[in-house]
Tab-separated table of C-alpha atoms in Angstrom:
chain	number	residue	atom	x	y	z
A	1	MET	CA	153.381	105.657	115.307
A	2	GLY	CA	152.014	102.438	116.782
A	3	THR	CA	149.609	100.164	114.968
A	4	ILE	CA	146.446	98.571	116.292
A	5	ASP	CA	146.375	94.788	116.090
A	6	MET	CA	142.957	93.690	114.921
A	7	ASP	CA	141.376	90.436	115.927
A	8	PRO	CA	141.756	88.125	112.879
A	9	LYS	CA	138.088	87.226	113.246
A	10	LEU	CA	137.141	90.880	112.847
A	11	ASN	CA	139.331	91.183	109.766
A	12	ASP	CA	137.413	88.292	108.218
A	13	LEU	CA	133.973	89.771	108.893
A	14	SER	CA	133.754	91.415	105.480
A	15	GLN	CA	134.214	88.002	103.910
A	16	ILE	CA	131.760	86.290	106.254
A	17	LEU	CA	128.830	88.689	106.484
A	18	PRO	CA	126.378	88.981	103.561
A	19	ARG	CA	126.671	92.039	101.313
A	20	VAL	CA	123.794	94.445	100.668
A	21	LEU	CA	124.247	96.917	97.804
A	22	VAL	CA	122.925	100.452	98.342
A	23	VAL	CA	123.129	103.089	95.594
A	24	SER	CA	124.181	106.581	96.642
A	25	ARG	CA	122.405	109.808	95.793
A	26	ARG	CA	124.215	112.825	94.348
A	27	THR	CA	124.052	116.318	95.754
A	28	VAL	CA	126.135	119.498	95.614
A	29	ARG	CA	128.268	120.573	98.560
A	30	LYS	CA	130.746	123.459	98.397
A	31	ASN	CA	130.405	123.595	94.608
A	32	LYS	CA	131.253	119.905	94.236
A	33	PHE	CA	129.189	116.783	93.649
A	34	VAL	CA	129.152	114.409	96.618
A	35	ASP	CA	127.453	111.040	97.058
A	36	PHE	CA	125.502	110.119	100.193
A	37	VAL	CA	123.190	107.490	101.671
A	38	GLY	CA	120.839	108.022	104.605
A	39	GLU	CA	122.473	106.630	107.734
A	40	TYR	CA	119.278	105.112	109.125
A	41	HIS	CA	119.334	102.585	106.260
A	42	LEU	CA	122.952	101.668	106.879
A	43	ASP	CA	122.465	101.418	110.624
A	44	LEU	CA	119.627	98.894	110.286
A	45	ILE	CA	121.505	96.807	107.721
A	46	VAL	CA	124.460	96.515	110.097
A	47	ARG	CA	122.248	95.966	113.144
A	48	TYR	CA	120.690	92.891	111.587
A	49	GLY	CA	123.927	91.253	110.525
A	50	CYS	CA	124.754	92.440	107.018
A	51	VAL	CA	127.430	94.642	105.435
A	52	PRO	CA	126.268	97.644	103.362
A	53	VAL	CA	128.236	98.120	100.143
A	54	ILE	CA	127.653	101.580	98.676
A	55	VAL	CA	127.442	101.710	94.891
A	56	PRO	CA	128.567	105.188	93.824
A	57	ARG	CA	126.336	107.148	91.496
A	58	VAL	CA	129.041	107.986	88.957
A	59	THR	CA	129.131	107.722	85.180
A	60	GLY	CA	129.656	104.239	83.848
A	61	VAL	CA	128.858	102.288	87.021
A	62	HIS	CA	125.721	100.836	85.407
A	63	MET	CA	128.067	98.839	83.148
A	64	LEU	CA	130.089	97.494	86.098
A	65	LEU	CA	127.358	95.926	88.240
A	66	GLU	CA	128.717	92.387	87.797
A	67	SER	CA	131.927	93.592	89.448
A	68	PHE	CA	130.072	94.085	92.738
A	69	LYS	CA	129.382	90.366	93.105
A	70	PRO	CA	128.797	88.524	95.318
A	71	ILE	CA	125.516	90.365	95.787
A	72	HIS	CA	123.360	88.917	98.548
A	73	GLY	CA	120.786	91.711	98.686
A	74	VAL	CA	119.886	95.113	97.244
A	75	LEU	CA	118.338	98.038	99.126
A	76	LEU	CA	117.272	101.002	97.003
A	77	CYS	CA	115.941	104.109	98.692
A	78	GLU	CA	115.310	107.813	98.107
A	79	GLY	CA	116.310	109.925	95.131
A	80	GLU	CA	115.102	112.094	92.272
A	81	ASP	CA	112.106	111.408	90.044
A	82	ILE	CA	112.544	108.502	87.640
A	83	ASP	CA	112.820	109.489	83.981
A	84	PRO	CA	109.177	109.404	82.728
A	85	SER	CA	110.284	108.015	79.365
A	86	LEU	CA	111.051	104.736	81.158
A	87	TYR	CA	107.394	104.079	81.996
A	88	GLU	CA	105.086	106.580	80.250
A	89	SER	CA	103.846	105.168	76.948
A	90	GLU	CA	101.174	107.839	76.611
A	91	ILE	CA	101.583	111.586	76.328
A	92	SER	CA	101.069	113.217	79.716
A	93	SER	CA	97.754	114.966	80.269
A	94	LEU	CA	99.552	117.708	82.171
A	95	SER	CA	99.978	121.036	80.416
A	96	PRO	CA	103.398	122.685	80.001
A	97	GLU	CA	102.372	125.241	82.630
A	98	GLU	CA	101.503	122.468	85.102
A	99	LEU	CA	104.788	120.661	84.435
A	100	GLN	CA	106.695	123.894	85.059
A	101	GLU	CA	104.794	124.420	88.301
A	102	ILE	CA	105.721	120.891	89.418
A	103	ARG	CA	109.398	121.548	88.670
A	104	GLU	CA	109.310	124.713	90.756
A	105	THR	CA	107.432	123.162	93.673
A	106	HIS	CA	109.599	120.026	93.865
A	107	ALA	CA	112.864	121.438	92.572
A	108	SER	CA	115.101	118.997	94.481
A	109	ASP	CA	113.299	115.943	93.095
A	110	THR	CA	112.426	116.806	89.506
A	111	ALA	CA	116.016	116.983	88.196
A	112	ILE	CA	116.205	113.646	86.378
A	113	ASP	CA	119.328	111.574	87.117
A	114	LYS	CA	119.595	109.130	84.218
A	115	GLU	CA	122.787	107.519	85.532
A	116	LYS	CA	121.122	106.657	88.842
A	117	ASP	CA	118.118	105.361	86.894
A	118	SER	CA	120.359	103.061	84.846
A	119	ILE	CA	122.230	101.752	87.886
A	120	GLU	CA	119.132	101.072	89.940
A	121	LEU	CA	117.053	99.572	87.139
A	122	GLY	CA	119.999	97.316	86.329
A	123	LEU	CA	120.216	96.142	89.943
A	124	ALA	CA	116.446	95.656	90.218
A	125	LYS	CA	116.394	93.499	87.089
A	126	LEU	CA	119.407	91.536	88.336
A	127	CYS	CA	117.524	90.776	91.561
A	128	LEU	CA	114.428	89.717	89.652
A	129	GLU	CA	116.426	87.462	87.323
A	130	GLN	CA	118.547	85.823	90.021
A	131	ASN	CA	116.053	85.897	92.926
A	132	ILE	CA	118.314	88.179	94.994
A	133	PRO	CA	116.479	89.749	97.972
A	134	TYR	CA	115.331	93.302	97.189
A	135	LEU	CA	113.872	96.004	99.426
A	136	GLY	CA	112.733	99.241	97.821
A	137	ILE	CA	111.966	102.270	99.992
A	138	CYS	CA	110.221	105.341	98.483
A	139	ARG	CA	111.892	105.791	95.060
A	140	GLY	CA	113.221	102.234	95.421
A	141	SER	CA	109.655	100.901	95.370
A	142	GLN	CA	108.919	102.948	92.251
A	143	ILE	CA	112.060	101.589	90.551
A	144	LEU	CA	110.893	98.039	91.314
A	145	ASN	CA	107.454	98.692	89.830
A	146	VAL	CA	108.877	100.335	86.696
A	147	ALA	CA	111.415	97.500	86.259
A	148	CYS	CA	108.491	95.061	86.081
A	149	GLY	CA	106.412	97.119	83.647
A	150	GLY	CA	104.348	99.266	86.010
A	151	THR	CA	103.759	103.014	85.738
A	152	LEU	CA	103.832	106.078	88.025
A	153	TYR	CA	101.875	109.257	88.587
A	154	LEU	CA	103.971	112.195	87.387
A	155	ASP	CA	102.501	114.295	90.192
A	156	LEU	CA	100.038	113.071	92.805
A	157	GLU	CA	98.477	116.436	93.583
A	158	LYS	CA	97.600	117.237	89.991
A	159	GLU	CA	96.802	113.740	88.715
A	160	LEU	CA	95.108	112.244	91.785
A	161	THR	CA	94.456	114.493	94.786
A	162	ASN	CA	92.765	117.392	92.989
A	163	LYS	CA	90.332	114.996	91.318
A	164	LEU	CA	89.005	113.600	94.601
A	165	PRO	CA	86.436	114.960	97.056
A	166	GLU	CA	87.940	116.819	99.999
A	167	GLU	CA	87.388	114.033	102.526
A	168	ARG	CA	89.486	111.570	100.508
A	169	ARG	CA	92.420	113.836	99.767
A	170	THR	CA	95.803	112.970	101.243
A	171	MET	CA	98.862	115.193	101.620
A	172	HIS	CA	101.908	113.109	100.626
A	173	ILE	CA	104.566	115.718	101.300
A	174	ASP	CA	104.708	118.661	103.691
A	175	TYR	CA	107.828	120.786	103.331
A	176	ASP	CA	106.909	122.806	106.446
A	177	ASN	CA	106.698	119.682	108.638
A	178	TYR	CA	108.991	117.367	106.738
A	179	ASP	CA	109.782	114.627	109.290
A	180	GLY	CA	106.760	115.199	111.492
A	181	HIS	CA	104.090	114.797	108.802
A	182	ARG	CA	101.972	111.627	108.958
A	183	HIS	CA	98.957	110.325	107.080
A	184	VAL	CA	96.744	107.263	107.442
A	185	VAL	CA	97.264	104.041	105.504
A	186	ARG	CA	95.072	100.953	105.621
A	187	ILE	CA	97.017	97.685	105.777
A	188	VAL	CA	95.886	94.698	103.735
A	189	GLU	CA	95.028	91.716	105.909
A	190	ASN	CA	97.410	88.691	105.890
A	191	SER	CA	100.158	90.666	104.158
A	192	PRO	CA	103.708	90.926	105.540
A	193	LEU	CA	102.880	94.453	106.748
A	194	HIS	CA	99.946	93.023	108.673
A	195	SER	CA	102.201	90.547	110.486
A	196	TRP	CA	104.713	93.298	111.353
A	197	PHE	CA	102.202	95.842	112.681
A	198	LYS	CA	99.441	93.562	114.011
A	199	ASP	CA	100.284	94.319	117.649
A	200	SER	CA	99.729	98.028	116.946
A	201	LEU	CA	96.360	97.610	115.219
A	202	ASP	CA	93.161	98.316	117.106
A	203	GLY	CA	90.922	95.310	116.572
A	204	GLU	CA	89.459	95.389	113.077
A	205	ASN	CA	90.905	98.832	112.471
A	206	MET	CA	93.750	98.094	110.049
A	207	GLU	CA	95.121	101.633	109.986
A	208	ILE	CA	98.458	103.103	111.018
A	209	LEU	CA	100.037	106.516	110.530
A	210	VAL	CA	103.052	106.684	108.201
A	211	ASN	CA	105.447	109.425	107.111
A	212	SER	CA	105.499	110.697	103.543
A	213	TYR	CA	108.123	112.483	101.437
A	214	HIS	CA	107.016	112.029	97.818
A	215	HIS	CA	105.053	113.744	95.073
A	216	GLN	CA	104.945	110.679	92.792
A	217	GLY	CA	103.692	107.136	93.335
A	218	VAL	CA	102.523	103.890	91.778
A	219	LYS	CA	99.816	104.410	89.175
A	220	ARG	CA	99.550	100.960	87.595
A	221	LEU	CA	101.015	98.155	89.661
A	222	ALA	CA	103.068	95.582	87.745
A	223	GLN	CA	101.214	92.287	87.365
A	224	ARG	CA	103.500	90.153	89.555
A	225	PHE	CA	102.863	92.244	92.684
A	226	VAL	CA	100.004	92.438	95.185
A	227	PRO	CA	99.203	95.467	97.381
A	228	MET	CA	99.982	95.617	101.119
A	229	ALA	CA	98.671	99.098	102.030
A	230	PHE	CA	96.642	102.006	100.637
A	231	ALA	CA	96.346	105.685	101.541
A	232	ALA	CA	92.881	107.241	101.879
A	233	ASP	CA	93.120	108.592	98.322
A	234	GLY	CA	93.683	105.076	96.976
A	235	LEU	CA	97.414	105.413	96.397
A	236	MET	CA	99.305	102.186	96.952
A	237	GLU	CA	101.771	102.539	99.839
A	238	GLY	CA	103.297	99.063	99.792
A	239	PHE	CA	103.430	95.921	97.645
A	240	TYR	CA	105.313	92.636	97.351
A	241	ASP	CA	105.684	89.516	95.235
A	242	PRO	CA	103.999	86.655	97.160
A	243	ASP	CA	105.805	84.080	95.026
A	244	ALA	CA	109.142	85.590	96.016
A	245	TYR	CA	108.529	86.163	99.711
A	246	ASN	CA	109.921	83.690	102.225
A	247	PRO	CA	112.729	85.275	104.245
A	248	GLU	CA	113.749	81.955	105.827
A	249	GLU	CA	114.446	80.604	102.335
A	250	GLY	CA	116.197	83.747	101.072
A	251	LYS	CA	113.208	85.167	99.171
A	252	PHE	CA	112.234	88.830	99.499
A	253	ILE	CA	110.936	91.202	96.791
A	254	MET	CA	109.128	94.217	98.253
A	255	GLY	CA	108.461	97.931	97.850
A	256	LEU	CA	107.334	100.448	100.498
A	257	GLN	CA	106.412	104.017	99.564
A	258	PHE	CA	106.796	105.305	103.132
A	259	HIS	CA	109.983	105.341	105.251
A	260	PRO	CA	109.678	102.992	108.266
A	261	GLU	CA	113.320	103.675	109.190
A	262	ARG	CA	112.444	107.352	109.775
A	263	MET	CA	109.198	106.803	111.683
A	264	ARG	CA	110.730	107.845	115.021
A	265	GLN	CA	109.868	110.179	117.840
A	266	HIS	CA	111.426	113.634	117.487
A	267	ASP	CA	115.079	113.621	118.584
A	268	LEU	CA	114.729	110.027	119.804
A	269	ASP	CA	115.650	106.626	118.405
A	270	GLU	CA	112.340	105.175	119.554
A	271	PHE	CA	110.148	104.076	116.625
A	272	ASP	CA	106.504	105.089	116.220
A	273	TYR	CA	105.568	101.398	116.212
A	274	PRO	CA	107.480	98.233	117.204
A	275	GLY	CA	106.906	96.959	113.660
A	276	CYS	CA	108.793	99.809	111.949
A	277	PRO	CA	112.198	98.074	111.715
A	278	ALA	CA	110.621	94.721	110.750
A	279	ALA	CA	111.016	95.334	107.005
A	280	TYR	CA	114.793	95.633	107.469
A	281	GLN	CA	114.929	92.728	109.903
A	282	GLU	CA	113.064	90.360	107.574
A	283	PHE	CA	115.006	91.636	104.575
A	284	ALA	CA	118.280	90.918	106.393
A	285	LYS	CA	117.006	87.460	107.319
A	286	ALA	CA	116.375	86.771	103.631
A	287	VAL	CA	119.804	88.161	102.679
A	288	ILE	CA	121.555	85.875	105.175
A	289	ALA	CA	119.588	82.844	103.959
A	290	TYR	CA	120.324	83.736	100.339
A	291	GLN	CA	124.060	83.918	101.073
A	292	LYS	CA	123.947	80.456	102.640
A	293	LYS	CA	122.171	79.052	99.600
A	294	LEU	CA	124.613	80.737	97.254
A	295	ASN	CA	127.642	79.477	99.175
A	296	SER	CA	126.166	75.979	99.256
A	297	SER	CA	125.645	75.941	95.492
A	298	LEU	CA	129.184	77.206	94.878
A	299	SER	CA	130.701	74.485	97.093
A	300	VAL	CA	129.071	71.622	95.173
A	301	PRO	CA	131.713	70.041	92.887
A	302	LYS	CA	130.855	70.431	89.261
A	303	THR	CA	131.487	67.767	86.650
A	304	LEU	CA	134.408	68.560	84.370
A	305	LYS	CA	133.450	69.172	80.773
A	306	LEU	CA	136.044	68.762	78.028
A	307	ASP	CA	135.752	69.771	74.413
A	308	SER	CA	135.665	66.998	71.819
A	309	GLU	CA	139.426	67.109	71.118
A	310	MET	CA	140.403	66.847	74.771
A	311	GLU	CA	137.819	64.130	75.392
A	312	ASN	CA	139.340	62.064	72.556
A	313	LYS	CA	142.800	62.454	74.099
A	314	ARG	CA	141.454	61.334	77.461
A	315	LYS	CA	139.896	58.231	75.922
A	316	MET	CA	143.169	57.399	74.141
A	317	LEU	CA	145.033	57.588	77.462
A	318	VAL	CA	142.495	55.351	79.172
A	319	ARG	CA	142.732	52.799	76.359
A	320	SER	CA	146.540	52.927	76.548
A	321	PHE	CA	146.481	52.253	80.276
A	322	SER	CA	144.072	49.371	79.847
A	323	LEU	CA	146.235	47.832	77.117
A	324	ALA	CA	149.361	48.301	79.238
A	325	LYS	CA	147.688	46.487	82.108
A	326	TYR	CA	146.654	43.578	79.892
A	327	MET	CA	150.102	43.159	78.324
A	328	TYR	CA	151.864	43.559	81.651
A	329	VAL	CA	149.773	40.818	83.253
A	330	ARG	CA	149.496	38.409	80.333
A	331	GLY	CA	152.577	39.057	78.227
A	332	ALA	CA	155.481	40.169	80.428
A	333	PRO	CA	157.710	37.182	81.415
A	334	GLY	CA	158.310	36.399	85.066
A	335	LYS	CA	155.263	38.298	86.326
A	336	ASN	CA	152.948	36.723	88.844
A	337	PRO	CA	149.311	36.831	87.729
A	338	SER	CA	148.267	36.622	91.390
A	339	LYS	CA	149.153	40.297	91.681
A	340	GLU	CA	146.514	41.190	89.116
A	341	SER	CA	144.147	42.591	91.742
A	342	GLU	CA	146.782	45.121	92.757
A	343	LEU	CA	147.275	46.092	89.134
A	344	GLU	CA	143.555	46.631	88.717
A	345	VAL	CA	143.619	49.192	91.502
A	346	GLY	CA	146.563	50.902	89.842
A	347	ALA	CA	144.844	50.899	86.483
A	348	GLU	CA	141.746	52.517	87.972
A	349	PHE	CA	143.967	55.158	89.547
A	350	LEU	CA	145.681	55.812	86.223
A	351	GLU	CA	142.311	56.153	84.518
A	352	MET	CA	141.263	58.732	87.082
A	353	MET	CA	144.510	60.691	86.867
A	354	SER	CA	144.454	60.748	83.085
A	355	MET	CA	141.756	63.402	83.225
A	356	VAL	CA	143.982	65.649	85.352
A	357	VAL	CA	147.031	65.129	83.140
A	358	VAL	CA	145.087	66.028	80.012
A	359	MET	CA	143.901	69.208	81.705
A	360	GLY	CA	147.481	70.067	82.644
A	361	GLN	CA	148.643	69.571	79.078
A	362	SER	CA	145.778	71.741	77.848
A	363	ALA	CA	146.708	74.582	80.184
A	364	SER	CA	150.416	74.644	79.355
A	365	ASP	CA	153.189	72.724	77.595
A	366	GLN	CA	155.544	70.302	79.323
A	367	THR	CA	158.074	73.021	80.120
A	368	SER	CA	155.623	74.990	82.281
A	369	PRO	CA	156.089	75.122	86.062
A	370	PHE	CA	152.760	73.343	86.526
A	371	TYR	CA	153.752	70.383	84.411
A	372	ALA	CA	157.475	70.066	85.103
A	373	GLY	CA	157.292	70.640	88.841
A	374	SER	CA	154.202	68.613	89.671
A	375	ASP	CA	153.659	65.031	90.719
A	376	PHE	CA	151.870	64.523	87.408
A	377	GLY	CA	155.035	65.371	85.464
A	378	LEU	CA	157.096	62.987	87.613
A	379	TRP	CA	154.419	60.354	87.239
A	380	GLU	CA	154.604	60.520	83.426
A	381	ALA	CA	158.417	60.433	83.588
A	382	ASN	CA	158.181	57.258	85.635
A	383	MET	CA	155.860	55.809	83.041
A	384	HIS	CA	158.566	56.365	80.410
A	385	VAL	CA	161.165	54.691	82.663
A	386	GLY	CA	158.885	51.707	83.053
A	387	HIS	CA	158.504	51.601	79.289
A	388	ASN	CA	162.290	51.399	78.793
A	389	MET	CA	162.835	48.817	81.568
A	390	HIS	CA	160.289	46.392	80.260
A	391	GLY	CA	161.136	46.801	76.615
A	392	GLY	CA	157.997	48.702	75.781
A	393	PHE	CA	154.312	48.190	76.413
């Protein structure tokens, strides 16, 4: 069977393009667990110049997150309800009967997945600690809020909607019209959302229609974030960290409760609004800039640091070279002092190389391939020959 010769440049793309981690969701297919990620997310990541790296939702992965480095961005999206024990400090006001009703109504979402929680909270905190670009969609926005100390409504209908007058109530999920359902959100002026959708806004009317697939949402927003959009019932539909938002400089920390990647005309790839893919485009811009900054910091030479014992050995070598130079110039018979300038250059070179030799001796003994087969080993051998020829230094 013949083989396909790939362009070497294409083979190197995985090493060139920035990496965006996306955590899979678990489901059951043919009596087996399978992991999946919505293709719209992956398509937009690739379209804007990044490589999606899927983090499998399997036991133990939350302890292996460092192994996925380099991480240039994290996109977290849909999934089951987050374990309430991670954010609820107070006992829920919902009765056992109400909680059972919620489990029956939203059966596919209320099965807590603690492994996915651990993986995604770990990644969110890693992004916050290391300023890695983060985009949270739906559950991903809730994870971001919880990671920073915010809380969630256990169920919007019972804890929010039913307590409002009819004209302010908002339906946040419609199982009979799943992808077609839309509700109004009001965009906050001068927010990133405003800049993305401004061409679709009607004058001072700051409203757009968004899709909605959730029965939970942000209750108390973590202190570091500011809102970007609200539903008619007051639920926050988007937020970001203004101190960590500058895509050109690799900064992007944001959560959206709705799904802009799925706001498309039925059976078409055309988006509801031109601004729908902007969140992914700006996120990718930040990811690319972050990779450049990371690569730049890694390419800067770092000063060698030796422990006290090795530093003492280095100083002894430098002193030995300096003494050898002095005795060679002043004490060795038949030598021409006019060549002293050349010796000074050699002495400086020996001082510089002493650091490397000490490191070689630290890594292995003189019989190792590094030491015996290198120029440094030959150089020290020559030093011994010089010692014998001149009767010692």
